[in-house]
Each structure stands twice: as C-alpha cells, then as structure tokens.
Short mmCIF file of C-alpha atoms and ligand atoms in Angstrom, two decimals:
data_model
loop_
_atom_site.label_atom_id
_atom_site.label_comp_id
_atom_site.label_asym_id
_atom_site.label_seq_id
_atom_site.Cartn_x
_atom_site.Cartn_y
_atom_site.Cartn_z
CA UNK E 1 25.26 0.66 -107.71
CA UNK E 2 28.58 3.04 -107.68
CA UNK E 3 31.03 3.01 -110.55
CA UNK E 4 34.59 3.09 -109.13
CA UNK E 5 37.43 3.78 -111.73
CA UNK E 6 40.42 4.37 -109.04
CA UNK E 7 42.58 1.46 -107.45
CA UNK E 8 42.59 3.36 -104.44
CA UNK E 9 39.03 3.73 -104.00
CA UNK E 10 38.17 0.11 -104.74
CA UNK E 11 40.91 -0.98 -102.24
CA UNK E 12 39.37 1.46 -99.64
CA UNK E 13 35.57 0.27 -100.21
CA UNK E 14 36.76 -3.45 -100.01
CA UNK E 15 38.68 -2.71 -96.62
CA UNK E 16 35.48 -1.25 -95.08
CA UNK E 17 33.17 -4.03 -96.59
CA UNK E 18 35.37 -6.89 -95.06
CA UNK E 19 35.77 -4.84 -91.54
CA UNK E 20 32.00 -5.24 -91.45
CA UNK E 21 32.47 -8.95 -92.27
CA UNK E 22 30.95 -8.73 -95.76
CA UNK E 23 31.58 -11.49 -98.13
CA UNK E 24 33.09 -10.20 -101.51
CA UNK E 25 32.49 -11.72 -104.99
CA UNK E 26 34.34 -10.69 -107.86
CA UNK E 27 33.26 -11.29 -111.61
CA UNK E 28 36.00 -10.18 -113.63
CA UNK E 29 34.90 -9.41 -117.38
CA UNK E 30 36.00 -7.13 -120.17
CA UNK E 31 32.48 -5.74 -120.76
CA UNK E 32 30.02 -5.62 -123.28
CA UNK E 33 28.06 -7.77 -121.31
CA UNK E 34 25.75 -10.83 -121.96
CA UNK E 35 23.70 -13.40 -120.60
CA UNK E 36 26.66 -15.47 -119.87
CA UNK E 37 28.26 -12.88 -117.82
CA UNK E 38 25.14 -12.03 -116.28
CA UNK E 39 24.73 -15.78 -115.09
CA UNK E 40 28.38 -15.24 -113.41
CA UNK E 41 26.90 -12.08 -111.86
CA UNK E 42 24.15 -14.04 -110.40
CA UNK E 43 25.98 -16.98 -109.09
CA UNK E 44 28.26 -14.10 -107.37
CA UNK E 45 25.09 -12.72 -105.68
CA UNK E 46 24.44 -16.18 -104.23
CA UNK E 47 27.50 -16.66 -102.89
CA UNK E 48 28.49 -13.33 -101.70
CA UNK E 49 27.29 -10.41 -100.03
CA UNK E 50 28.80 -7.45 -102.24
CA UNK E 51 29.49 -8.28 -105.44
CA UNK E 52 31.97 -6.02 -107.54
CA UNK E 53 31.78 -6.94 -111.77
CA UNK E 54 35.16 -5.42 -113.18
CA UNK E 55 34.83 -4.08 -116.60
CA UNK E 56 38.54 -3.68 -118.16
CA UNK E 57 39.39 -4.78 -121.41
CA UNK E 58 42.88 -5.89 -120.54
CA UNK E 59 45.85 -4.86 -122.92
CA UNK E 60 48.39 -7.36 -121.88
CA UNK E 61 46.29 -10.40 -122.87
CA UNK E 62 45.98 -9.26 -126.59
CA UNK E 63 48.91 -9.83 -129.26
CA UNK E 64 50.07 -6.95 -131.27
CA UNK E 65 47.68 -8.14 -134.13
CA UNK E 66 44.47 -8.75 -132.15
CA UNK E 67 41.52 -6.81 -131.62
CA UNK E 68 42.54 -4.80 -128.36
CA UNK E 69 41.51 -1.49 -130.24
CA UNK E 70 38.37 -2.74 -131.78
CA UNK E 71 37.17 -4.59 -129.07
CA UNK E 72 33.23 -3.71 -128.16
CA UNK E 73 32.76 -1.65 -125.55
CA UNK E 74 29.65 -0.06 -123.91
CA UNK E 75 29.88 0.84 -120.64
CA UNK E 76 26.55 2.50 -120.29
CA UNK E 77 24.93 -0.39 -121.12
CA UNK E 78 27.05 -2.48 -118.85
CA UNK E 79 26.26 -0.32 -116.04
CA UNK E 80 22.46 -0.62 -116.65
CA UNK E 81 22.61 -4.28 -117.05
CA UNK E 82 24.94 -4.53 -113.51
CA UNK E 83 22.38 -2.21 -111.98
CA UNK E 84 19.27 -4.50 -112.93
CA UNK E 85 21.34 -7.32 -111.50
CA UNK E 86 21.83 -5.35 -108.05
CA UNK E 87 25.31 -5.36 -108.46
CA UNK E 88 27.02 -3.16 -105.52
CA UNK E 89 30.19 -1.87 -107.44
CA UNK E 90 31.24 -1.90 -111.12
CA UNK E 91 35.46 -1.45 -111.05
CA UNK E 92 36.19 0.15 -114.61
CA UNK E 93 39.60 1.33 -114.32
CA UNK E 94 41.35 3.02 -117.60
CA UNK E 95 44.42 1.02 -118.57
CA UNK E 96 47.10 3.26 -116.88
CA UNK E 97 45.29 2.81 -113.51
CA UNK E 98 46.23 -0.61 -113.81
CA UNK E 99 49.52 -0.74 -115.57
CA UNK E 100 51.63 2.25 -114.08
CA UNK E 101 54.33 2.82 -116.71
CA UNK E 102 56.84 0.56 -117.84
CA UNK E 103 55.95 -2.57 -115.96
CA UNK E 104 58.37 -5.04 -115.10
CA UNK E 105 56.23 -7.74 -113.24
CA UNK E 106 54.26 -10.39 -114.74
CA UNK E 107 52.73 -13.87 -113.77
CA UNK E 108 53.48 -16.81 -115.79
CA UNK E 109 51.75 -20.13 -115.06
CA UNK E 110 53.80 -22.54 -116.79
CA UNK E 111 52.86 -25.77 -119.09
CA UNK E 112 49.33 -25.24 -118.44
CA UNK E 113 49.64 -22.27 -120.34
CA UNK E 114 51.82 -23.20 -122.96
CA UNK E 115 49.42 -25.29 -125.25
CA UNK E 116 46.00 -24.37 -127.10
CA UNK E 117 45.10 -20.75 -126.61
CA UNK E 118 48.46 -20.24 -125.05
CA UNK E 119 50.46 -21.47 -128.16
CA UNK E 120 47.87 -19.65 -130.64
CA UNK E 121 48.15 -16.33 -128.65
CA UNK E 122 51.38 -16.00 -127.24
CA UNK E 123 51.55 -14.16 -124.12
CA UNK E 124 47.90 -14.12 -123.65
CA UNK E 125 47.83 -16.51 -120.44
CA UNK E 126 50.49 -14.17 -119.12
CA UNK E 127 48.29 -11.09 -119.58
CA UNK E 128 45.11 -12.99 -118.06
CA UNK E 129 47.09 -14.30 -114.82
CA UNK E 130 48.53 -11.01 -114.29
CA UNK E 131 45.59 -8.78 -114.55
CA UNK E 132 43.58 -11.43 -112.48
CA UNK E 133 46.18 -11.44 -109.51
CA UNK E 134 46.19 -7.49 -109.86
CA UNK E 135 42.10 -7.63 -109.61
CA UNK E 136 42.21 -10.25 -106.74
CA UNK E 137 44.82 -7.70 -105.05
CA UNK E 138 42.60 -4.61 -105.51
CA UNK E 139 39.01 -6.20 -105.12
CA UNK E 140 40.44 -8.79 -102.25
CA UNK E 141 37.45 -11.30 -102.91
CA UNK E 142 36.64 -14.10 -101.09
CA UNK E 143 35.18 -15.66 -104.20
CA UNK E 144 35.90 -15.11 -108.08
CA UNK E 145 33.37 -16.56 -110.41
CA UNK E 146 34.78 -17.48 -114.13
CA UNK E 147 33.03 -18.96 -117.03
CA UNK E 148 34.05 -22.67 -118.68
CA UNK E 149 33.34 -21.41 -122.01
CA UNK E 150 37.17 -19.90 -121.46
CA UNK E 151 37.94 -23.34 -119.69
CA UNK E 152 42.00 -22.83 -120.34
CA UNK E 153 41.63 -19.64 -118.54
CA UNK E 154 39.84 -20.73 -115.75
CA UNK E 155 42.37 -23.65 -115.24
CA UNK E 156 45.24 -21.03 -115.52
CA UNK E 157 43.75 -18.67 -112.68
CA UNK E 158 42.85 -21.71 -110.36
CA UNK E 159 46.45 -22.90 -110.75
CA UNK E 160 48.00 -19.34 -109.86
CA UNK E 161 45.71 -18.97 -106.88
CA UNK E 162 46.74 -22.31 -105.71
CA UNK E 163 50.43 -21.76 -106.65
CA UNK E 164 50.66 -18.33 -104.83
CA UNK E 165 48.48 -19.35 -101.90
CA UNK E 166 45.70 -16.65 -102.77
CA UNK E 167 42.67 -16.68 -100.24
CA UNK E 168 40.18 -16.63 -103.29
CA UNK E 169 37.80 -19.60 -103.89
CA UNK E 170 37.56 -19.86 -107.99
CA UNK E 171 34.27 -20.72 -109.04
CA UNK E 172 33.83 -22.17 -112.81
CA UNK E 173 30.09 -22.19 -114.19
CA UNK E 174 29.00 -23.84 -117.07
CA UNK E 175 29.02 -21.91 -120.84
CA UNK E 176 25.55 -20.25 -121.72
CA UNK E 177 24.39 -20.27 -125.21
CA UNK E 178 21.89 -19.23 -127.49
CA UNK E 179 19.06 -21.49 -128.27
CA UNK E 180 20.50 -22.42 -131.51
CA UNK E 181 23.55 -23.74 -129.55
CA UNK E 182 26.21 -20.93 -130.40
CA UNK E 183 28.11 -19.95 -127.26
CA UNK E 184 27.76 -16.25 -126.19
CA UNK E 185 30.43 -13.98 -126.60
CA UNK E 186 31.20 -10.55 -126.74
CA UNK E 187 32.87 -11.24 -130.22
CA UNK E 188 29.75 -12.57 -131.63
CA UNK E 189 29.07 -8.86 -132.27
CA UNK E 190 31.56 -9.10 -135.23
CA UNK E 191 29.92 -11.60 -137.04
CA UNK E 192 28.19 -10.82 -140.39
CA UNK E 193 24.87 -12.85 -140.71
CA UNK E 194 26.59 -15.38 -143.21
CA UNK E 195 29.33 -15.69 -140.29
CA UNK E 196 27.07 -16.32 -137.89
CA UNK E 197 25.12 -19.19 -139.75
CA UNK E 198 29.02 -20.65 -139.90
CA UNK E 199 29.60 -20.24 -136.39
CA UNK E 200 26.64 -22.37 -135.85
CA UNK E 201 29.00 -25.22 -136.92
CA UNK E 202 30.70 -24.96 -133.80
CA UNK E 203 27.81 -26.55 -131.50
CA UNK E 204 27.29 -29.00 -134.57
CA UNK E 205 30.96 -30.02 -134.21
CA UNK E 206 30.83 -30.49 -130.49
CA UNK E 207 27.31 -32.76 -131.00
CA UNK E 208 29.15 -34.85 -133.51
CA UNK E 209 32.07 -35.26 -131.13
CA UNK E 210 29.65 -36.15 -128.00
CA UNK E 211 27.74 -38.37 -130.52
CA UNK E 212 30.97 -40.32 -131.21
CA UNK E 213 31.55 -41.00 -127.28
CA UNK E 214 28.25 -41.44 -126.14
CA UNK E 215 28.67 -42.48 -122.61
CA UNK E 216 31.32 -44.93 -123.26
CA UNK E 217 34.77 -44.59 -124.58
CA UNK E 218 36.27 -43.74 -127.67
CA UNK E 219 39.62 -43.07 -129.63
CA UNK E 220 40.74 -39.36 -129.56
CA UNK E 221 41.42 -39.82 -133.35
CA UNK E 222 37.90 -40.71 -134.15
CA UNK E 223 36.03 -37.97 -131.96
CA UNK E 224 38.48 -35.00 -133.86
CA UNK E 225 37.50 -36.34 -137.27
CA UNK E 226 33.90 -36.29 -136.59
CA UNK E 227 34.29 -32.68 -135.44
CA UNK E 228 36.72 -31.58 -138.16
CA UNK E 229 34.39 -33.03 -140.53
CA UNK E 230 31.61 -30.64 -139.51
CA UNK E 231 33.98 -27.38 -139.86
CA UNK E 232 35.40 -28.81 -143.03
CA UNK E 233 31.75 -28.73 -144.69
CA UNK E 234 31.76 -24.59 -143.92
CA UNK E 235 33.95 -22.58 -146.23
CA UNK E 236 33.80 -19.63 -144.00
CA UNK E 237 35.38 -21.70 -141.03
CA UNK E 238 38.97 -22.06 -140.70
CA UNK E 239 40.21 -24.29 -138.08
CA UNK E 240 42.66 -23.24 -135.53
CA UNK E 241 42.72 -26.51 -133.09
CA UNK E 242 40.30 -29.08 -132.33
CA UNK E 243 41.72 -31.54 -129.56
CA UNK E 244 40.84 -33.61 -126.70
CA UNK E 245 42.40 -32.98 -123.83
CA UNK E 246 42.45 -34.06 -119.92
CA UNK E 247 40.04 -30.98 -118.38
CA UNK E 248 42.66 -30.79 -115.39
CA UNK E 249 46.08 -30.72 -117.31
CA UNK E 250 45.15 -29.73 -120.91
CA UNK E 251 47.60 -32.12 -122.17
CA UNK E 252 46.23 -34.30 -125.35
CA UNK E 253 44.83 -37.88 -124.30
CA UNK E 254 44.72 -40.72 -126.79
CA UNK E 255 41.26 -41.69 -125.82
CA UNK E 256 38.10 -40.91 -123.69
CA UNK E 257 37.83 -43.11 -121.14
CA UNK E 258 36.35 -41.50 -118.29
CA UNK E 259 36.48 -37.71 -118.84
CA UNK E 260 37.58 -35.82 -121.69
CA UNK E 261 37.41 -31.89 -122.80
CA UNK E 262 36.91 -31.12 -126.46
CA UNK E 263 38.49 -27.94 -126.99
CA UNK E 264 38.04 -25.91 -130.45
CA UNK E 265 39.03 -22.71 -131.73
CA UNK E 266 38.23 -21.59 -135.34
CA UNK E 267 38.42 -18.35 -137.49
CA UNK E 268 34.99 -17.58 -138.76
CA UNK E 269 36.20 -14.78 -141.10
CA UNK E 270 38.10 -12.33 -139.45
CA UNK E 271 36.61 -13.60 -135.89
CA UNK E 272 38.21 -16.07 -133.78
CA UNK E 273 36.02 -18.11 -131.69
CA UNK E 274 36.62 -20.83 -129.25
CA UNK E 275 34.41 -23.29 -127.49
CA UNK E 276 34.55 -26.67 -125.42
CA UNK E 277 32.65 -29.55 -124.14
CA UNK E 278 33.22 -32.36 -121.83
CA UNK E 279 33.21 -35.71 -123.13
CA UNK E 280 32.31 -39.30 -121.51
CA UNK E 281 30.93 -39.71 -118.13
CA UNK E 282 30.70 -36.02 -117.19
CA UNK E 283 29.02 -33.87 -120.08
CA UNK E 284 27.82 -30.56 -119.98
P1 AMP J 301 35.27 -11.92 -121.17
O1 AMP J 301 34.52 -10.65 -120.97
O2 AMP J 301 35.06 -12.45 -122.62
O3 AMP J 301 36.66 -11.73 -120.69
O4 AMP J 301 34.51 -12.98 -120.14
C1 AMP J 301 34.36 -12.64 -118.74
C2 AMP J 301 34.15 -13.87 -117.83
O5 AMP J 301 32.63 -14.43 -118.77
C3 AMP J 301 34.97 -15.09 -118.15
O6 AMP J 301 35.03 -15.80 -117.12
C4 AMP J 301 34.14 -15.92 -119.32
O7 AMP J 301 34.55 -17.38 -119.27
C5 AMP J 301 32.95 -15.84 -118.82
N1 AMP J 301 32.14 -15.78 -120.16
C6 AMP J 301 32.24 -15.76 -121.53
N2 AMP J 301 31.10 -16.14 -121.96
C7 AMP J 301 30.44 -16.90 -121.34
C8 AMP J 301 29.55 -17.80 -121.75
N3 AMP J 301 28.83 -18.04 -122.73
N4 AMP J 301 28.88 -18.48 -120.74
C9 AMP J 301 29.49 -18.46 -119.36
N5 AMP J 301 30.73 -17.44 -119.13
C10 AMP J 301 30.82 -16.91 -120.23
#
C-alpha cells in the first residue's frame, strides 16, 4: 500500500489508474479505523478495482468548541489495518494541503443540512460537503462508500452529488455494532467504563422505539416517548435530540406509516454520540 500525502500525487495516481480503465472506490474517513470503517473498505473492494481510503480529520466540520484537536489519531495503526484489507492507497493529507490559505469557497446543501446534526453543529455539514467535494475532485472515484451510522451526512453528500451533477455513485452501508449493540465510533474511545455502560442505553432506546412500531404503524409521539424514557433512566445521558423523520428529507413525520427513521443524539458525559435506525416496514 502506498501512503499519499500530496494532492497532486494522488491526482496523478488516479489519472493513470483511470487511463488503465480501473474502477476507483473511495472510502472517506477521519481515521482511528474500526470494524465499521473496515466494512466500508470491504464493500469498496467488492465494487471497485482500486481502493483509496482517505484519512483526514477535516477541520471545517468541527465547531470552535468541538473536539478537533483531541480527535483520536493513529496513522500507523490505520495503515496496518488498510494493508491487511488489501487497500491500494491511503490518502492522508495535512490540513494545509486540503485548505490553501484563506479559502472562500464552500458547499452548502440547503434544507437537509439545517436540522438535527446541522442545527446542533452549525457549519458541520458545510464542512462535510466541502471536504467530500474536494476528496471527490482529488480521488475522482467512480464510487464512494459511506456508513448509515451518519445517515444525515450520507443524505447531504448524495444530494450534493446529484445537484452538482457529479459522476460518482454514493453507496450507503448499514451500521456496524458491537455485540452489545453500541454502534462503533471513533469517539467511543473517549468513554470511561461507566460512560460506556450508560451509552448502551442508545441501542436500548432504538429497540424500545422499534418495539412500539413493530411491523405496523405508530404515532411519532409514542415512539419518541419510548426512546426518551430509556435515556431518562440514565443519569449520565443528556438528550440532544430524539426524532422520527422521513429518511429521504430528514423532515419530521407525525406517524410511522411505511418508512420512518429514528435519529438520536445524546451527550454521554463529555462525549456526543449519534445513532439511528429505520422503523416500520424496512428495518436495519
Ligand atoms: P468517520 O471516520 O467517523 O468520519 O467515518 C467515516 C465513514 O465511516 C462514514 O461514512 C461513517 O458513516 C462510517 N462509519 C462510522 N461508524 C460506522 C459504523 N459503526 N458502521 C458503519 N459505518 C460507519
């Protein structure tokens, strides 16, 4: 595997690969890789001839009070994991390589970026959309693989790709969880033992919501109440939001009748965690 740090070098590699007719798969990550990332990498390898994993802690998607500086980083371990998966290239630019001084150009995907994660983390999706467009420009992938763990993020990126007429297929994969149900996340590394136990209320809350809906219908109010009740019993958990939304628009829906997406964001001690699950006819 080759580790590539420069934009021009990555572009040149991709240009040559495309000239050879190779199909390129990109897995954008912020590193500190776990089995959730590895599932995306494996899918990329299934659908592409050459896999690029980008490892870039993107400064523009963090708010000023957020964890950009202390976000966990371990490039050596990430590289070992990528090598074990047969990844061809790891693209790991430093921030100044991706953002030349004083950038004036950003991508804003309106409406879908405004609620939930967008409301709790102002500017977050602008940073995400901007860095994804830059990564698509540098790596020129035929297919880019994302996780539904960040469901709103996938929707924002897919909408950007559609609106900007990008020639990239966006694949979204199910959330990979620990045996105890907690969704894998690089931020789980922040949790103390007690906080980890409290975080297990997240999969329990998703289960409680699923239980209310079953395979039928339910009013959103009842679904949200069931999930909130689980969190309210955990002193270490503070709810940011618990909502049921239309999985395509992320707008609230009054009842689950067909498809609904339960989205949750909580603080567990100092750590903010998000999760989601489909409700109703299609579950995951
Ligand atoms: P991150 O490094 O957290 O920015 O995540 C990089 C990609 O991995 C994003 O597309 C995430 O949605 C995806 N991802 C993160 N956690 C998981 C998980 N537990 N299961 C599946 N995909 C995930």
